[in-house]
Short mmCIF file of C-alpha atoms in Angstrom, two decimals:
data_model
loop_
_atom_site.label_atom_id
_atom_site.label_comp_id
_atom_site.label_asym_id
_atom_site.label_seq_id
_atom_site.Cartn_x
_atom_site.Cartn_y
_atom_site.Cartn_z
CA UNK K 1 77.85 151.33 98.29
CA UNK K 2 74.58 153.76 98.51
CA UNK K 3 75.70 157.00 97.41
CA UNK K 4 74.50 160.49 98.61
CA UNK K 5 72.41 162.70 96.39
CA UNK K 6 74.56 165.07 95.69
CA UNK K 7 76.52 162.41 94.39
CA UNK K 8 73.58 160.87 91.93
CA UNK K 9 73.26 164.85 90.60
CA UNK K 10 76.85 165.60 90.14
CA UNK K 11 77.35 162.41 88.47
CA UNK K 12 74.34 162.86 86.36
CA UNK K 13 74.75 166.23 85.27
CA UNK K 14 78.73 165.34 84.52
CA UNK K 15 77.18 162.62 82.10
CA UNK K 16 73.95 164.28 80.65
CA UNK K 17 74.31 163.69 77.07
CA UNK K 18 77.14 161.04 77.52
CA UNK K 19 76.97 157.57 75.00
CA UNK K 20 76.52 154.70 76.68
CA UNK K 21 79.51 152.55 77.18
CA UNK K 22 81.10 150.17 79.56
CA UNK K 23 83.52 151.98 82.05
CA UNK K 24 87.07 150.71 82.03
CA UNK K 25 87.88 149.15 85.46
CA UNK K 26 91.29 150.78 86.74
CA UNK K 27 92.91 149.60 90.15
CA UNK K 28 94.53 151.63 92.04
CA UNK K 29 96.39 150.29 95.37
CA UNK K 30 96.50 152.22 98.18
CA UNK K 31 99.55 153.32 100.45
CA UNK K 32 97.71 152.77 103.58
CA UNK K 33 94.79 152.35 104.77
CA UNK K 34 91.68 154.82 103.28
CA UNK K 35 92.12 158.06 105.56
CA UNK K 36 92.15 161.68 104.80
CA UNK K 37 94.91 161.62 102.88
CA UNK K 38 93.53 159.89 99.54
CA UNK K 39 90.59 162.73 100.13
CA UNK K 40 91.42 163.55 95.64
CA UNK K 41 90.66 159.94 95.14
CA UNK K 42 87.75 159.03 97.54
CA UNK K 43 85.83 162.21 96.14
CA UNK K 44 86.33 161.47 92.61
CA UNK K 45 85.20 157.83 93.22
CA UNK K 46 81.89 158.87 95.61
CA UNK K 47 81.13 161.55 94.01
CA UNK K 48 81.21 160.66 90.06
CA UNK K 49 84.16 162.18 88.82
CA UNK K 50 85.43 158.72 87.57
CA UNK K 51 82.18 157.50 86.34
CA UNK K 52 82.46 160.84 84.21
CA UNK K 53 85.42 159.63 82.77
CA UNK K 54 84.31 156.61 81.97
CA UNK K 55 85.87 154.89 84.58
CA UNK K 56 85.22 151.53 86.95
CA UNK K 57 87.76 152.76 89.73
CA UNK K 58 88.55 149.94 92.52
CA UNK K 59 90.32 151.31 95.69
CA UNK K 60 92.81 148.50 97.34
CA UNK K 61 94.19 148.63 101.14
CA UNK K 62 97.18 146.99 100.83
CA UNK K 63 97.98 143.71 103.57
CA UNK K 64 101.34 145.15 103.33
CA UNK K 65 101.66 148.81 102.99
CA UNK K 66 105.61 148.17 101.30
CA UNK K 67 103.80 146.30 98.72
CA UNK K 68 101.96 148.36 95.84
CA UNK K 69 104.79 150.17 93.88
CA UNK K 70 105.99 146.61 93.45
CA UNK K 71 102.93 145.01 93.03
CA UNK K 72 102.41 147.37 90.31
CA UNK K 73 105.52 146.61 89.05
CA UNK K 74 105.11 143.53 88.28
CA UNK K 75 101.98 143.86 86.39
CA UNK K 76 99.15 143.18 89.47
CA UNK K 77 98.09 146.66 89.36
CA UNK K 78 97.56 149.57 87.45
CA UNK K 79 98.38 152.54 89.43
CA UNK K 80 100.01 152.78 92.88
CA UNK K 81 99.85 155.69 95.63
CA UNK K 82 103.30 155.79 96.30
CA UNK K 83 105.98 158.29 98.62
CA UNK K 84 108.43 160.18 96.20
CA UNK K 85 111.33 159.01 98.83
CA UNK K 86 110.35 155.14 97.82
CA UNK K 87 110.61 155.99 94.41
CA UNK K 88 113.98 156.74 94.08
CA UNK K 89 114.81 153.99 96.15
CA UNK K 90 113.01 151.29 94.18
CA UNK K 91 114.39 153.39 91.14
CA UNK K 92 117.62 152.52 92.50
CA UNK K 93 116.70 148.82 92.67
CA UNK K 94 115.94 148.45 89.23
CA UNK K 95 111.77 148.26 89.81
CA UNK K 96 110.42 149.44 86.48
CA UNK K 97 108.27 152.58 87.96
CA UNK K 98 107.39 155.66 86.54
CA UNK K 99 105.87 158.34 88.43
CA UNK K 100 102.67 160.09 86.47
CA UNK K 101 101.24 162.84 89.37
CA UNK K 102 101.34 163.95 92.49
CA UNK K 103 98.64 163.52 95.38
CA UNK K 104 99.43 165.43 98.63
CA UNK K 105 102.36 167.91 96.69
CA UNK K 106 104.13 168.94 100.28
CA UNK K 107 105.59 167.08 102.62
CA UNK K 108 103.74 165.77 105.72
CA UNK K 109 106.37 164.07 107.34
CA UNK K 110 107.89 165.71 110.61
CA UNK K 111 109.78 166.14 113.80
CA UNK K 112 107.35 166.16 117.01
CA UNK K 113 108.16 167.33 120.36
CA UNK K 114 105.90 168.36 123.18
CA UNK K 115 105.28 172.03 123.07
CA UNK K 116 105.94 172.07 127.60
CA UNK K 117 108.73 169.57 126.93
CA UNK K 118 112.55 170.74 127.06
CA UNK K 119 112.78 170.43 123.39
CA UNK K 120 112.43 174.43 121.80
CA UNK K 121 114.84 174.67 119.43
CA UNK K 122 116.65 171.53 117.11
CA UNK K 123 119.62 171.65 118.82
CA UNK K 124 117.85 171.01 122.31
CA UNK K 125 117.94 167.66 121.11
CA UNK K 126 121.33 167.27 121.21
CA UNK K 127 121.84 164.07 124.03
CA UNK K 128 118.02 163.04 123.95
CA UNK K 129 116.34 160.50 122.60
CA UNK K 130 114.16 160.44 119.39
CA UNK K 131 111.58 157.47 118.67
CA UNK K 132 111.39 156.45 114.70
CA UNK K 133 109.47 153.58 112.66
CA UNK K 134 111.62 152.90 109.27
CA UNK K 135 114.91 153.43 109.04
CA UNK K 136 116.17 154.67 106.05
CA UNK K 137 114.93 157.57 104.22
CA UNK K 138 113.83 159.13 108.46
CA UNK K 139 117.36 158.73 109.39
CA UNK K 140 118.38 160.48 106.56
CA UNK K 141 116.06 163.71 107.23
CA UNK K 142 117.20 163.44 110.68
CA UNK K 143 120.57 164.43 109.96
CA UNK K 144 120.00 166.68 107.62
CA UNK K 145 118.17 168.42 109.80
CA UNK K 146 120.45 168.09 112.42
CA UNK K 147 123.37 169.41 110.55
CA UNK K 148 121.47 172.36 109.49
CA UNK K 149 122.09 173.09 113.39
CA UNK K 150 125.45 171.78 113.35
CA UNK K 151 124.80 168.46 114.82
CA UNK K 152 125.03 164.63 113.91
CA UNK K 153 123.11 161.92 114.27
CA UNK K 154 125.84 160.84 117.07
CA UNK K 155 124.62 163.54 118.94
CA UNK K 156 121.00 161.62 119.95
CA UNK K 157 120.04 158.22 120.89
CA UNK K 158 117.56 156.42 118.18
CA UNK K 159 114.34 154.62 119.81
CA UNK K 160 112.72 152.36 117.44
CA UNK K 161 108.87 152.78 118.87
CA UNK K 162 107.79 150.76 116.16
CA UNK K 163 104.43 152.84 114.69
CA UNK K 164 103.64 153.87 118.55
CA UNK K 165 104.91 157.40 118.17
CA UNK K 166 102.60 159.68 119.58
CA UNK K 167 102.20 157.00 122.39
CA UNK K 168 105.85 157.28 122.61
CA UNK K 169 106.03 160.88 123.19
CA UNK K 170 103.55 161.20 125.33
CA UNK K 171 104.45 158.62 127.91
CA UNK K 172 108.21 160.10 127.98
CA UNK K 173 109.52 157.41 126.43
CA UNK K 174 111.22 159.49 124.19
CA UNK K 175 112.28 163.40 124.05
CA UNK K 176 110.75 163.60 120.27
CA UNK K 177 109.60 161.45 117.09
CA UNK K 178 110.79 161.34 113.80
CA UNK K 179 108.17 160.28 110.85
CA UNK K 180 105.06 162.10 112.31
CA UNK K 181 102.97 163.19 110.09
CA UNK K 182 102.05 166.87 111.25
CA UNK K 183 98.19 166.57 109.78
CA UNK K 184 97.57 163.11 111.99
CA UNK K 185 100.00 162.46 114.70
CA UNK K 186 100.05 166.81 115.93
CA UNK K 187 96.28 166.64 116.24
CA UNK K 188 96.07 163.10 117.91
CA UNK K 189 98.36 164.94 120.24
CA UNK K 190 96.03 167.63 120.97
CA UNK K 191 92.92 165.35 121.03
CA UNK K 192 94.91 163.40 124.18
CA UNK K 193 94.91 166.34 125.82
CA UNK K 194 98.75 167.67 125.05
CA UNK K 195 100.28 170.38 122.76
CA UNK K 196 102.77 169.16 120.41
CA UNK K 197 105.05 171.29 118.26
CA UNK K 198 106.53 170.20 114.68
CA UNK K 199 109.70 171.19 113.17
CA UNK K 200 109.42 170.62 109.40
CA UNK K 201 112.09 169.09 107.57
CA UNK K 202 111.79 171.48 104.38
CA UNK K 203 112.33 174.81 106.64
CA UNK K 204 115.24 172.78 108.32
CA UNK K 205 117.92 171.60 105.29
CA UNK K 206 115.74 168.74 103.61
CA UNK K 207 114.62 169.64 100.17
CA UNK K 208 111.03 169.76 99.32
CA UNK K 209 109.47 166.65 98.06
CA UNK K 210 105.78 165.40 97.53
CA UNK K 211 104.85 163.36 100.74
CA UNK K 212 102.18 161.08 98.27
CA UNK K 213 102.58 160.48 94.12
CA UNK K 214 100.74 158.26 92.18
CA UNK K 215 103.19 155.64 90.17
CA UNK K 216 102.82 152.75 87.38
CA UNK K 217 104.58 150.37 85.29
CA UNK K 218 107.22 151.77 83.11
CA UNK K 219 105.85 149.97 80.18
CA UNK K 220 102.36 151.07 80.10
CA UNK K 221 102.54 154.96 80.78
CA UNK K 222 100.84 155.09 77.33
CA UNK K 223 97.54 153.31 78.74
CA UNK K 224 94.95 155.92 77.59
CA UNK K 225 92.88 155.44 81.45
CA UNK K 226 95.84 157.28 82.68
CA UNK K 227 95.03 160.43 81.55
CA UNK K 228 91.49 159.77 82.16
CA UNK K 229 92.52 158.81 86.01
CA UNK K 230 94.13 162.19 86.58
CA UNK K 231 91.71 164.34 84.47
CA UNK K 232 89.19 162.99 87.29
CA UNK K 233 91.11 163.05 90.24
CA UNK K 234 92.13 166.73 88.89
CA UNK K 235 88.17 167.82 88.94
CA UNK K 236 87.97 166.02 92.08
CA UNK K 237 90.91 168.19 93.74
CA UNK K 238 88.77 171.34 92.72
CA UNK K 239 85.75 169.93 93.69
CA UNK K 240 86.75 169.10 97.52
CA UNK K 241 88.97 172.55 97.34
CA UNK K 242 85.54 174.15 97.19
CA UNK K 243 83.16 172.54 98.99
CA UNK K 244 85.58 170.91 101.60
CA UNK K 245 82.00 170.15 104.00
CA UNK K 246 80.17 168.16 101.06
CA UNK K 247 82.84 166.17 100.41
CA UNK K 248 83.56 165.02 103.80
CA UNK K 249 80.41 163.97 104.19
CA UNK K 250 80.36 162.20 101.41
CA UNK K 251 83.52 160.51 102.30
CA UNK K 252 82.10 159.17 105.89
CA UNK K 253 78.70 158.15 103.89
CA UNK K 254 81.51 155.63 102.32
CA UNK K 255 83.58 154.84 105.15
CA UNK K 256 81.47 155.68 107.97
CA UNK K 257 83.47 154.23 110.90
CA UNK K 258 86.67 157.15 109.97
CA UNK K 259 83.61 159.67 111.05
CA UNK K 260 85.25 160.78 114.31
CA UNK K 261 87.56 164.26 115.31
CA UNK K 262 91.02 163.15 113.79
CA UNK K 263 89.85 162.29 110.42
CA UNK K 264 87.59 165.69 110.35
CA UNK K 265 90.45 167.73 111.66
CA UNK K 266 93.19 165.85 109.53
CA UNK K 267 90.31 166.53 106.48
CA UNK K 268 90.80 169.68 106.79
CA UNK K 269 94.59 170.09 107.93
CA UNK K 270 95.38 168.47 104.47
CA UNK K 271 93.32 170.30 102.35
CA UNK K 272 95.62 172.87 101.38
CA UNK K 273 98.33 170.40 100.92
CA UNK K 274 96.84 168.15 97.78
CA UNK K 275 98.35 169.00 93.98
CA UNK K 276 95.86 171.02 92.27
CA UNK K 277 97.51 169.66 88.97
CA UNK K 278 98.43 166.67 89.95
CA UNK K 279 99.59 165.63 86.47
CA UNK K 280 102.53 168.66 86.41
CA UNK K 281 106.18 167.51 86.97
CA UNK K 282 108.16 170.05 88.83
CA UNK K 283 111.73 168.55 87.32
CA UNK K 284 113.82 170.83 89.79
CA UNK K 285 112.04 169.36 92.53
CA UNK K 286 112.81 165.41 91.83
CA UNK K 287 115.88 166.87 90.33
CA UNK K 288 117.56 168.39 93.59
CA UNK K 289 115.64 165.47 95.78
CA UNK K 290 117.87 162.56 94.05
CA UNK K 291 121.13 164.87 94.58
CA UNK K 292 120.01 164.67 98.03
CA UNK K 293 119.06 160.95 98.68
CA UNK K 294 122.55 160.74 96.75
CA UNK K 295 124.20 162.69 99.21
CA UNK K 296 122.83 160.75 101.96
CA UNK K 297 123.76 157.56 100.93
CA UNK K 298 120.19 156.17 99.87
CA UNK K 299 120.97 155.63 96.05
CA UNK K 300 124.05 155.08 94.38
CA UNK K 301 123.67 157.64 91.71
CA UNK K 302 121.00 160.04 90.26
CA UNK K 303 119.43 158.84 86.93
CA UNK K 304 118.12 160.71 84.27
CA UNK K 305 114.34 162.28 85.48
CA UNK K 306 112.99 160.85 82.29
CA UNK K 307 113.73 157.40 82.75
CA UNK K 308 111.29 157.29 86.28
CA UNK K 309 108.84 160.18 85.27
CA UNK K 310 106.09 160.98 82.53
CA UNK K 311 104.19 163.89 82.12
CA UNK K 312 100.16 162.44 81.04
CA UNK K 313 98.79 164.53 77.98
#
């Protein structure tokens, strides 16, 4: 992969002095496909963060995005980008997973309608229909939301669209989707020449939660690379905070066919949203999240925050 040349001088001034040594190779499997999103990650590995820590990063797209928590699991993997929501869920099934930072520290996840459409306030959905993808942890936000307006799910037909929401909602297939993300599907909206409008489930009865984490095996949260990983990815954050333009283009230098308006729009839609310390547990947070996938029916019980999540020093 040629890099840029800011990237040969960052890197080389980050290891002026440096011994020579082999870097550690460290895999890290991917969510989803690369896109704005992993922004931390992609600018720590283009730009030289993790060669400053002594680090041989490879990125993995997964075949099956359901697959890298448990890959990692299992030992074919080191760390996995991960959903907080999935956590608790494969915490509940016994997967041993530990989380050990936080990527994109809000949530993206939404409820889209069309701004012209007859959908202004929640409760205009009561009767219509809303497209979804998973099942699960969406329906679940859905009626929280919903009650928060004194509704049920009963009180709206569920589409499954499949992943064709904004396609969906467009066409009038459906009055509004649950599961868009409001940094991707809102402007892909806009770009096709509508206005969409998002109600967010954190301002509407869902607790806060961190959309994207980074988690690993149970048994090797000791691995010194961890710390390494997020001391890099850390820098990185700062980095792309800062200089939001040089990092983009660094980005579509890598992955030059994601150089088009979505990904530079959701670039910078997202920026705000990534942990600037992503290796800082906010207990209350995870704490008051189980209580609510509890609540809702998604895990049996809420475990001890220590037994699924370690603080890297």
């Amino acid at each position: 992969m040629k890099k840029t040349l800011l990237s040969l001088t960052l890197a080389a001034g980050l290891l002026a002095g440096a011994p020579a040594q082999a870097a550690e190779k460290l895999t890290v499997l991917l969510d989803w496909f690369t896109n704005p999103d992993h922004a931390p990650v992609i600018t720590a590995q283009t730009l030289g963060f993790f060669e400053a820590e002594g680090l041989d990063v490879e990125l993995i797209e997964p075949a099956d995005p359901a697959m890298p928590p448990k890959l990692v699991a299992a030992g074919q993997g080191d760390i996995a980008v991960s959903y907080q929501p999935t956590l608790h869920a494969h915490i509940e099934e016994g997967l041993p997973l530990a989380w050990i930072g936080t990527l994109v520290e809000t949530p993206l996840n939404s409820l889209i309608v069309l701004k012209d459409g007859p959908i202004k306030e929640l409760k205009d959905l009561k009767g219509k229909t809303i497209g979804f993808s998973v099942s699960g942890f969406e329906d679940a936000m859905l009626g929280q939301m919903l009650k928060s307006v004194g509704m049920t799910i009963d009180d709206v037909e569920l589409i499954n669209v499949n992943f064709s929401l904004s396609p969906a909602l467009m066409s009038g297939q459906v009055d509004a989707v649950i599961g868009g993300y409001r940094n991707f599907e809102l402007t892909q909206i806009d770009i096709e020449g509508k206005e969409g409008k998002a109600f967010f489930p954190e301002e509407n009865g869902v607790p806060a939660f961190d959309e994207l984490i980074y988690v690993v095996n149970r048994d090797k949260t000791d691995d010194p690379r961890l710390a390494k990983f997020l001391a890099a990815v850390e820098a990185a954050t700062i980095y792309l905070t800062n200089h939001p333009e040089e990092a983009w283009n660094a980005f579509i230098e890598a992955y030059p066919h994601l150089d088009d308006e979505l990904n530079k729009r959701a670039w910078a839609d997202t920026l705000p949203r990534f942990a600037k310390r992503p290796a800082a547990l906010d207990a209350g947070r995870y704490q008051r999240f189980a209580e609510f996938m509890a609540e809702a029916g998604l895990i049996s019980k809420v475990v001890p925050l220590d037994t699924y999540a370690v603080e890297i020093r």
